[in-house]
């Protein structure tokens, strides 16, 4: 009896072993995700789980990004509402009325300047551009004879100039595209004094930073080419300690200010820097007569020394104010350019 049972039991156990082996083989032959028929390692399994988790959280990440964008938009809106200066600037820009007056910076003196002065010219042009963009009555701004050292310096240090708006930058000389009868060259050496601006004209400012090495050059060129010339009526309204030679951007800004106020004196005293020691001509006359009386009474004061003291009194109280103004102008220029 026992001999009959044993063979049957062994046969049954052999069958079970074969089934287990077949199942193991089938399990091993099942394809992994993206791995063909090779078995999946623990590292691959972790990657698969991470990928699955990433896919499951896709919608959650999308929702978080939306919330972040909405939050930033609300912050910007609150900042704009609280920033009165920004809102005022937007309101002012809507009131802009463009002037037909053409204002040209003549850059044909490139070969007469060293690199240091070229860089100063570039900075003054930047200020002209920034002020024209902010003005209530912006002019038709031209930059002519653009090339040489100036263009190279702008390409290297201010690549954004190619995207400037509301400006005509031309390599040609201004005489090639503007009629001679429309031109007026602004030079402090001219005997002609402007009374008012004719907005049908094209006024030329010499783009020359030379520290008086080429005195009278722009006046000489204008006369030789038969171009009308004139100087701003500075002497009629202002008494200054220094010569009546202004920086390019100061001439440019005075014209912008005059177009807005139609008042030369207000334009001069709004724009001229404190270091020029500018005072109204009537006050200058009063001061001069007072000094003469004082000199006669004292009998020993030197007029040059008193003038030097007046100059120091004009300059010293405004040093901090001048520095603050220059810093604010610099930040304004950078914000507009960029």
mmCIF file of C-alpha atoms in Angstrom:
data_model
loop_
_atom_site.group_PDB
_atom_site.id
_atom_site.type_symbol
_atom_site.label_atom_id
_atom_site.label_comp_id
_atom_site.label_asym_id
_atom_site.label_seq_id
_atom_site.Cartn_x
_atom_site.Cartn_y
_atom_site.Cartn_z
ATOM 1 C CA UNK A 1 0.000 0.000 0.000
ATOM 2 C CA UNK A 2 2.767 2.436 0.943
ATOM 3 C CA UNK A 3 4.798 1.518 -2.096
ATOM 4 C CA UNK A 4 1.935 2.570 -4.361
ATOM 5 C CA UNK A 5 1.422 5.946 -2.638
ATOM 6 C CA UNK A 6 5.071 7.050 -2.748
ATOM 7 C CA UNK A 7 5.463 7.000 -6.546
ATOM 8 C CA UNK A 8 2.226 8.945 -6.943
ATOM 9 C CA UNK A 9 3.377 11.580 -4.414
ATOM 10 C CA UNK A 10 6.741 12.003 -6.123
ATOM 11 C CA UNK A 11 5.088 12.413 -9.494
ATOM 12 C CA UNK A 12 2.792 15.114 -8.056
ATOM 13 C CA UNK A 13 5.711 17.039 -6.512
ATOM 14 C CA UNK A 14 7.635 16.863 -9.790
ATOM 15 C CA UNK A 15 4.665 18.326 -11.661
ATOM 16 C CA UNK A 16 4.403 21.184 -9.153
ATOM 17 C CA UNK A 17 8.113 21.931 -9.486
ATOM 18 C CA UNK A 18 7.780 22.094 -13.278
ATOM 19 C CA UNK A 19 4.807 24.470 -13.004
ATOM 20 C CA UNK A 20 6.759 26.759 -10.650
ATOM 21 C CA UNK A 21 9.728 26.766 -13.024
ATOM 22 C CA UNK A 22 7.500 27.606 -15.977
ATOM 23 C CA UNK A 23 5.879 30.466 -14.037
ATOM 24 C CA UNK A 24 9.302 31.840 -13.095
ATOM 25 C CA UNK A 25 10.415 31.685 -16.704
ATOM 26 C CA UNK A 26 7.252 33.436 -17.892
ATOM 27 C CA UNK A 27 7.653 36.121 -15.227
ATOM 28 C CA UNK A 28 11.231 36.727 -16.277
ATOM 29 C CA UNK A 29 10.238 36.891 -19.921
ATOM 30 C CA UNK A 30 7.621 39.638 -19.303
ATOM 31 C CA UNK A 31 8.740 42.967 -20.900
ATOM 32 C CA UNK A 32 9.679 45.879 -18.586
ATOM 33 C CA UNK A 33 8.486 49.419 -19.261
ATOM 34 C CA UNK A 34 10.619 50.613 -22.120
ATOM 35 C CA UNK A 35 13.273 47.921 -21.529
ATOM 36 C CA UNK A 36 12.246 45.218 -23.989
ATOM 37 C CA UNK A 37 12.366 41.732 -22.496
ATOM 38 C CA UNK A 38 15.158 42.415 -20.002
ATOM 39 C CA UNK A 39 14.419 42.269 -16.259
ATOM 40 C CA UNK A 40 13.939 45.602 -14.419
ATOM 41 C CA UNK A 41 16.522 46.623 -11.849
ATOM 42 C CA UNK A 42 15.766 48.468 -8.604
ATOM 43 C CA UNK A 43 17.225 51.709 -9.983
ATOM 44 C CA UNK A 44 15.037 51.502 -13.083
ATOM 45 C CA UNK A 45 12.030 50.769 -10.938
ATOM 46 C CA UNK A 46 12.748 53.927 -8.879
ATOM 47 C CA UNK A 47 12.958 55.984 -12.055
ATOM 48 C CA UNK A 48 9.643 54.592 -13.225
ATOM 49 C CA UNK A 49 8.029 55.432 -9.901
ATOM 50 C CA UNK A 50 9.425 58.977 -9.972
ATOM 51 C CA UNK A 51 8.174 59.473 -13.521
ATOM 52 C CA UNK A 52 4.764 58.250 -12.507
ATOM 53 C CA UNK A 53 4.723 60.603 -9.523
ATOM 54 C CA UNK A 54 5.819 63.529 -11.752
ATOM 55 C CA UNK A 55 2.962 62.831 -14.170
ATOM 56 C CA UNK A 56 0.445 62.626 -11.336
ATOM 57 C CA UNK A 57 1.551 66.041 -9.983
ATOM 58 C CA UNK A 58 1.511 67.792 -13.373
ATOM 59 C CA UNK A 59 -1.871 69.478 -12.785
ATOM 60 C CA UNK A 60 -0.839 70.552 -9.294
ATOM 61 C CA UNK A 61 2.292 72.269 -10.635
ATOM 62 C CA UNK A 62 0.266 73.958 -13.344
ATOM 63 C CA UNK A 63 -2.146 75.330 -10.762
ATOM 64 C CA UNK A 64 0.729 76.662 -8.638
ATOM 65 C CA UNK A 65 2.209 78.490 -11.641
ATOM 66 C CA UNK A 66 -1.140 80.143 -12.330
ATOM 67 C CA UNK A 67 -1.417 81.286 -8.728
ATOM 68 C CA UNK A 68 2.132 82.687 -8.831
ATOM 69 C CA UNK A 69 1.403 84.660 -12.013
ATOM 70 C CA UNK A 70 -1.779 86.099 -10.501
ATOM 71 C CA UNK A 71 0.077 87.067 -7.337
ATOM 72 C CA UNK A 72 2.803 88.893 -9.289
ATOM 73 C CA UNK A 73 0.213 90.655 -11.429
ATOM 74 C CA UNK A 74 -1.577 91.909 -8.315
ATOM 75 C CA UNK A 75 1.724 93.103 -6.826
ATOM 76 C CA UNK A 76 2.577 95.059 -9.994
ATOM 77 C CA UNK A 77 -0.877 96.594 -10.074
ATOM 78 C CA UNK A 78 -0.633 97.700 -6.437
ATOM 79 C CA UNK A 79 2.821 99.149 -7.055
ATOM 80 C CA UNK A 80 1.598 101.169 -10.045
ATOM 81 C CA UNK A 81 -1.376 102.484 -8.096
ATOM 82 C CA UNK A 82 0.803 103.542 -5.150
ATOM 83 C CA UNK A 83 3.503 105.063 -7.381
ATOM 84 C CA UNK A 84 2.156 108.546 -8.073
ATOM 85 C CA UNK A 85 5.226 109.529 -10.077
ATOM 86 C CA UNK A 86 4.715 106.664 -12.492
ATOM 87 C CA UNK A 87 1.044 107.515 -12.982
ATOM 88 C CA UNK A 88 1.895 111.195 -13.483
ATOM 89 C CA UNK A 89 4.470 110.293 -16.101
ATOM 90 C CA UNK A 90 1.915 108.193 -17.984
ATOM 91 C CA UNK A 91 -0.560 111.059 -17.846
ATOM 92 C CA UNK A 92 2.067 113.511 -19.108
ATOM 93 C CA UNK A 93 3.020 111.271 -22.028
ATOM 94 C CA UNK A 94 -0.611 111.307 -23.188
ATOM 95 C CA UNK A 95 -0.439 115.128 -23.369
ATOM 96 C CA UNK A 96 2.662 115.204 -25.608
ATOM 97 C CA UNK A 97 2.513 117.517 -28.627
ATOM 98 C CA UNK A 98 5.379 116.988 -31.066
ATOM 99 C CA UNK A 99 7.109 120.110 -32.345
ATOM 100 C CA UNK A 100 7.978 120.365 -36.068
ATOM 101 C CA UNK A 101 11.245 122.081 -35.087
ATOM 102 C CA UNK A 102 14.294 120.080 -36.204
ATOM 103 C CA UNK A 103 17.235 119.980 -33.822
ATOM 104 C CA UNK A 104 20.473 118.564 -35.218
ATOM 105 C CA UNK A 105 23.676 117.530 -33.482
ATOM 106 C CA UNK A 106 26.462 117.842 -36.056
ATOM 107 C CA UNK A 107 28.975 115.027 -35.399
ATOM 108 C CA UNK A 108 31.351 115.944 -38.230
ATOM 109 C CA UNK A 109 34.153 116.945 -35.813
ATOM 110 C CA UNK A 110 35.060 113.368 -34.904
ATOM 111 C CA UNK A 111 38.701 113.639 -36.035
ATOM 112 C CA UNK A 112 39.305 116.724 -33.858
ATOM 113 C CA UNK A 113 38.574 114.929 -30.585
ATOM 114 C CA UNK A 114 40.458 112.446 -28.441
ATOM 115 C CA UNK A 115 38.698 109.347 -27.085
ATOM 116 C CA UNK A 116 38.060 110.993 -23.701
ATOM 117 C CA UNK A 117 36.110 113.804 -25.379
ATOM 118 C CA UNK A 118 34.312 111.337 -27.679
ATOM 119 C CA UNK A 119 33.009 109.581 -24.564
ATOM 120 C CA UNK A 120 31.818 112.913 -23.149
ATOM 121 C CA UNK A 121 30.044 113.659 -26.434
ATOM 122 C CA UNK A 122 28.376 110.240 -26.311
ATOM 123 C CA UNK A 123 27.116 110.901 -22.761
ATOM 124 C CA UNK A 124 25.740 114.311 -23.740
ATOM 125 C CA UNK A 125 23.930 112.759 -26.706
ATOM 126 C CA UNK A 126 22.399 110.177 -24.364
ATOM 127 C CA UNK A 127 21.074 112.966 -22.148
ATOM 128 C CA UNK A 128 19.636 114.823 -25.146
ATOM 129 C CA UNK A 129 17.854 111.662 -26.257
ATOM 130 C CA UNK A 130 16.466 110.972 -22.775
ATOM 131 C CA UNK A 131 15.250 114.553 -22.266
ATOM 132 C CA UNK A 132 13.595 114.641 -25.690
ATOM 133 C CA UNK A 133 11.735 111.425 -24.898
ATOM 134 C CA UNK A 134 10.421 112.947 -21.661
ATOM 135 C CA UNK A 135 9.592 116.415 -23.026
ATOM 136 C CA UNK A 136 6.065 117.746 -23.411
ATOM 137 C CA UNK A 137 7.017 119.160 -26.820
ATOM 138 C CA UNK A 138 9.708 116.855 -28.207
ATOM 139 C CA UNK A 139 11.595 118.043 -31.276
ATOM 140 C CA UNK A 140 12.536 116.223 -34.464
ATOM 141 C CA UNK A 141 15.927 114.989 -33.257
ATOM 142 C CA UNK A 142 18.722 114.379 -35.804
ATOM 143 C CA UNK A 143 22.205 112.968 -35.288
ATOM 144 C CA UNK A 144 24.220 113.559 -38.477
ATOM 145 C CA UNK A 145 27.693 112.580 -39.755
ATOM 146 C CA UNK A 146 27.436 109.623 -37.400
ATOM 147 C CA UNK A 147 30.490 107.398 -37.708
ATOM 148 C CA UNK A 148 34.166 107.137 -36.792
ATOM 149 C CA UNK A 149 35.159 107.072 -33.128
ATOM 150 C CA UNK A 150 31.692 108.055 -31.902
ATOM 151 C CA UNK A 151 29.921 105.151 -33.612
ATOM 152 C CA UNK A 152 32.616 102.736 -32.461
ATOM 153 C CA UNK A 153 32.255 103.922 -28.873
ATOM 154 C CA UNK A 154 28.463 103.629 -29.036
ATOM 155 C CA UNK A 155 28.707 100.132 -30.532
ATOM 156 C CA UNK A 156 31.030 99.017 -27.736
ATOM 157 C CA UNK A 157 29.403 100.712 -24.745
ATOM 158 C CA UNK A 158 25.776 101.353 -25.704
ATOM 159 C CA UNK A 159 24.592 98.668 -28.124
ATOM 160 C CA UNK A 160 20.963 99.588 -27.478
ATOM 161 C CA UNK A 161 21.329 102.817 -29.482
ATOM 162 C CA UNK A 162 20.220 100.947 -32.609
ATOM 163 C CA UNK A 163 16.771 100.605 -30.979
ATOM 164 C CA UNK A 164 16.383 104.286 -30.025
ATOM 165 C CA UNK A 165 13.003 105.763 -30.965
ATOM 166 C CA UNK A 166 12.018 109.231 -32.194
ATOM 167 C CA UNK A 167 15.497 110.023 -33.482
ATOM 168 C CA UNK A 168 17.041 110.141 -36.968
ATOM 169 C CA UNK A 169 20.631 108.859 -36.919
ATOM 170 C CA UNK A 170 22.334 109.413 -40.261
ATOM 171 C CA UNK A 171 25.896 108.938 -41.536
ATOM 172 C CA UNK A 172 25.356 111.795 -44.035
ATOM 173 C CA UNK A 173 26.109 115.466 -43.391
ATOM 174 C CA UNK A 174 22.987 117.506 -42.592
ATOM 175 C CA UNK A 175 23.490 119.655 -45.719
ATOM 176 C CA UNK A 176 22.786 116.602 -47.895
ATOM 177 C CA UNK A 177 19.105 116.302 -46.911
ATOM 178 C CA UNK A 178 18.105 119.687 -45.425
ATOM 179 C CA UNK A 179 17.840 122.832 -47.534
ATOM 180 C CA UNK A 180 20.329 125.594 -46.735
ATOM 181 C CA UNK A 181 17.637 128.227 -46.252
ATOM 182 C CA UNK A 182 16.086 126.122 -43.467
ATOM 183 C CA UNK A 183 19.324 125.862 -41.467
ATOM 184 C CA UNK A 184 20.427 127.969 -38.480
ATOM 185 C CA UNK A 185 23.739 127.081 -36.827
ATOM 186 C CA UNK A 186 23.748 127.801 -33.078
ATOM 187 C CA UNK A 187 27.140 129.146 -32.022
ATOM 188 C CA UNK A 188 28.144 131.467 -29.175
ATOM 189 C CA UNK A 189 30.535 133.306 -31.556
ATOM 190 C CA UNK A 190 27.732 134.521 -33.817
ATOM 191 C CA UNK A 191 26.877 138.266 -33.641
ATOM 192 C CA UNK A 192 23.212 137.396 -34.276
ATOM 193 C CA UNK A 193 21.027 136.873 -31.192
ATOM 194 C CA UNK A 194 17.877 134.732 -31.324
ATOM 195 C CA UNK A 195 14.690 136.428 -30.152
ATOM 196 C CA UNK A 196 12.432 133.438 -30.639
ATOM 197 C CA UNK A 197 12.509 130.000 -32.227
ATOM 198 C CA UNK A 198 11.079 129.454 -35.701
ATOM 199 C CA UNK A 199 9.672 125.919 -35.617
ATOM 200 C CA UNK A 200 9.892 125.622 -39.408
ATOM 201 C CA UNK A 201 13.694 125.855 -39.172
ATOM 202 C CA UNK A 202 16.384 123.255 -38.494
ATOM 203 C CA UNK A 203 18.760 124.363 -35.719
ATOM 204 C CA UNK A 204 22.238 122.846 -35.655
ATOM 205 C CA UNK A 205 24.323 122.259 -32.514
ATOM 206 C CA UNK A 206 28.007 121.541 -33.059
ATOM 207 C CA UNK A 207 28.925 118.122 -31.651
ATOM 208 C CA UNK A 208 32.359 119.250 -30.516
ATOM 209 C CA UNK A 209 33.869 118.743 -27.055
ATOM 210 C CA UNK A 210 37.263 120.437 -27.330
ATOM 211 C CA UNK A 211 37.819 122.598 -24.208
ATOM 212 C CA UNK A 212 38.278 125.720 -26.408
ATOM 213 C CA UNK A 213 41.074 124.185 -28.489
ATOM 214 C CA UNK A 214 39.095 125.048 -31.654
ATOM 215 C CA UNK A 215 37.445 128.304 -30.628
ATOM 216 C CA UNK A 216 35.178 129.825 -33.295
ATOM 217 C CA UNK A 217 35.303 126.754 -35.547
ATOM 218 C CA UNK A 218 31.526 126.230 -35.852
ATOM 219 C CA UNK A 219 30.947 129.929 -36.577
ATOM 220 C CA UNK A 220 33.678 129.869 -39.209
ATOM 221 C CA UNK A 221 32.234 126.780 -40.937
ATOM 222 C CA UNK A 222 28.686 128.162 -40.940
ATOM 223 C CA UNK A 223 29.926 131.446 -42.465
ATOM 224 C CA UNK A 224 32.010 129.693 -45.130
ATOM 225 C CA UNK A 225 29.071 127.511 -46.210
ATOM 226 C CA UNK A 226 26.606 130.428 -46.276
ATOM 227 C CA UNK A 227 24.476 128.981 -43.454
ATOM 228 C CA UNK A 228 22.532 131.309 -41.161
ATOM 229 C CA UNK A 229 23.909 131.398 -37.629
ATOM 230 C CA UNK A 230 22.842 132.773 -34.259
ATOM 231 C CA UNK A 231 23.436 132.479 -30.527
ATOM 232 C CA UNK A 232 20.922 131.951 -27.746
ATOM 233 C CA UNK A 233 19.910 135.233 -26.013
ATOM 234 C CA UNK A 234 21.901 134.256 -22.933
ATOM 235 C CA UNK A 235 23.457 137.700 -22.362
ATOM 236 C CA UNK A 236 20.038 139.384 -22.390
ATOM 237 C CA UNK A 237 18.819 137.433 -19.377
ATOM 238 C CA UNK A 238 21.808 135.922 -17.573
ATOM 239 C CA UNK A 239 25.064 137.115 -16.072
ATOM 240 C CA UNK A 240 27.592 134.286 -15.639
ATOM 241 C CA UNK A 241 31.008 133.921 -14.048
ATOM 242 C CA UNK A 242 32.266 131.808 -16.937
ATOM 243 C CA UNK A 243 32.224 132.107 -20.732
ATOM 244 C CA UNK A 244 28.914 131.788 -22.561
ATOM 245 C CA UNK A 245 29.847 128.350 -23.911
ATOM 246 C CA UNK A 246 27.344 125.665 -22.927
ATOM 247 C CA UNK A 247 27.451 121.885 -23.121
ATOM 248 C CA UNK A 248 25.557 120.270 -26.008
ATOM 249 C CA UNK A 249 22.889 118.806 -23.740
ATOM 250 C CA UNK A 250 22.361 122.182 -21.989
ATOM 251 C CA UNK A 251 21.645 123.920 -25.320
ATOM 252 C CA UNK A 252 19.324 121.059 -26.281
ATOM 253 C CA UNK A 253 17.451 121.164 -22.949
ATOM 254 C CA UNK A 254 17.122 124.968 -22.983
ATOM 255 C CA UNK A 255 15.400 124.754 -26.372
ATOM 256 C CA UNK A 256 13.041 122.028 -25.078
ATOM 257 C CA UNK A 257 12.250 124.140 -22.017
ATOM 258 C CA UNK A 258 11.613 127.251 -24.137
ATOM 259 C CA UNK A 259 9.193 125.327 -26.374
ATOM 260 C CA UNK A 260 7.219 124.470 -23.241
ATOM 261 C CA UNK A 261 7.318 127.822 -21.399
ATOM 262 C CA UNK A 262 8.008 130.360 -24.213
ATOM 263 C CA UNK A 263 10.150 132.187 -21.648
ATOM 264 C CA UNK A 264 13.911 132.422 -22.241
ATOM 265 C CA UNK A 265 14.780 133.478 -18.711
ATOM 266 C CA UNK A 266 12.832 130.630 -17.138
ATOM 267 C CA UNK A 267 14.406 128.199 -19.607
ATOM 268 C CA UNK A 268 17.936 129.381 -18.789
ATOM 269 C CA UNK A 269 17.548 129.275 -15.019
ATOM 270 C CA UNK A 270 15.780 125.901 -15.117
ATOM 271 C CA UNK A 271 18.591 124.246 -17.083
ATOM 272 C CA UNK A 272 21.870 126.038 -16.329
ATOM 273 C CA UNK A 273 23.977 124.237 -13.696
ATOM 274 C CA UNK A 274 24.744 126.040 -10.438
ATOM 275 C CA UNK A 275 28.496 125.987 -11.094
ATOM 276 C CA UNK A 276 27.966 128.558 -13.854
ATOM 277 C CA UNK A 277 27.082 131.111 -11.146
ATOM 278 C CA UNK A 278 24.201 132.422 -13.249
ATOM 279 C CA UNK A 279 22.158 135.382 -11.976
ATOM 280 C CA UNK A 280 19.528 137.514 -13.749
ATOM 281 C CA UNK A 281 21.019 140.502 -15.562
ATOM 282 C CA UNK A 282 19.031 143.045 -13.494
ATOM 283 C CA UNK A 283 20.326 141.558 -10.238
ATOM 284 C CA UNK A 284 23.811 141.447 -11.705
ATOM 285 C CA UNK A 285 23.623 145.204 -12.402
ATOM 286 C CA UNK A 286 22.426 145.909 -8.850
ATOM 287 C CA UNK A 287 25.217 143.758 -7.431
ATOM 288 C CA UNK A 288 27.789 145.539 -9.614
ATOM 289 C CA UNK A 289 26.723 149.052 -8.475
ATOM 290 C CA UNK A 290 26.679 147.930 -4.838
ATOM 291 C CA UNK A 291 30.205 146.561 -5.192
ATOM 292 C CA UNK A 292 31.444 149.863 -6.656
ATOM 293 C CA UNK A 293 29.976 151.834 -3.752
ATOM 294 C CA UNK A 294 31.453 149.423 -1.258
ATOM 295 C CA UNK A 295 34.860 149.701 -2.951
ATOM 296 C CA UNK A 296 34.788 153.516 -2.759
ATOM 297 C CA UNK A 297 33.921 153.439 0.959
ATOM 298 C CA UNK A 298 36.533 150.909 1.930
ATOM 299 C CA UNK A 299 39.092 152.275 -0.509
ATOM 300 C CA UNK A 300 41.143 149.109 -0.695
ATOM 301 C CA UNK A 301 39.150 146.148 -2.006
ATOM 302 C CA UNK A 302 40.195 144.512 -5.238
ATOM 303 C CA UNK A 303 37.366 143.920 -7.740
ATOM 304 C CA UNK A 304 38.831 140.600 -8.848
ATOM 305 C CA UNK A 305 38.921 139.268 -5.305
ATOM 306 C CA UNK A 306 35.311 140.360 -4.650
ATOM 307 C CA UNK A 307 34.252 138.631 -7.853
ATOM 308 C CA UNK A 308 36.028 135.484 -6.723
ATOM 309 C CA UNK A 309 34.225 135.643 -3.375
ATOM 310 C CA UNK A 310 30.872 136.018 -5.141
ATOM 311 C CA UNK A 311 31.720 133.022 -7.289
ATOM 312 C CA UNK A 312 32.542 130.945 -4.240
ATOM 313 C CA UNK A 313 29.326 132.034 -2.523
ATOM 314 C CA UNK A 314 27.324 130.978 -5.567
ATOM 315 C CA UNK A 315 29.009 127.636 -5.922
ATOM 316 C CA UNK A 316 29.463 126.383 -2.356
ATOM 317 C CA UNK A 317 25.827 126.223 -1.112
ATOM 318 C CA UNK A 318 24.776 124.195 -4.134
ATOM 319 C CA UNK A 319 27.418 121.455 -4.185
ATOM 320 C CA UNK A 320 25.181 118.881 -2.524
ATOM 321 C CA UNK A 321 22.160 120.023 -4.577
ATOM 322 C CA UNK A 322 24.201 119.733 -7.775
ATOM 323 C CA UNK A 323 25.371 116.205 -6.845
ATOM 324 C CA UNK A 324 21.780 115.100 -6.106
ATOM 325 C CA UNK A 325 20.586 116.593 -9.420
ATOM 326 C CA UNK A 326 23.334 114.837 -11.381
ATOM 327 C CA UNK A 327 22.564 111.511 -9.672
ATOM 328 C CA UNK A 328 18.838 111.829 -10.384
ATOM 329 C CA UNK A 329 19.525 112.790 -14.019
ATOM 330 C CA UNK A 330 21.861 109.814 -14.390
ATOM 331 C CA UNK A 331 19.227 107.393 -13.059
ATOM 332 C CA UNK A 332 16.581 108.926 -15.343
ATOM 333 C CA UNK A 333 18.803 108.533 -18.392
ATOM 334 C CA UNK A 334 19.554 104.880 -17.538
ATOM 335 C CA UNK A 335 15.925 104.034 -16.968
ATOM 336 C CA UNK A 336 14.898 105.492 -20.315
ATOM 337 C CA UNK A 337 17.761 103.946 -22.257
ATOM 338 C CA UNK A 338 17.185 100.529 -20.859
#
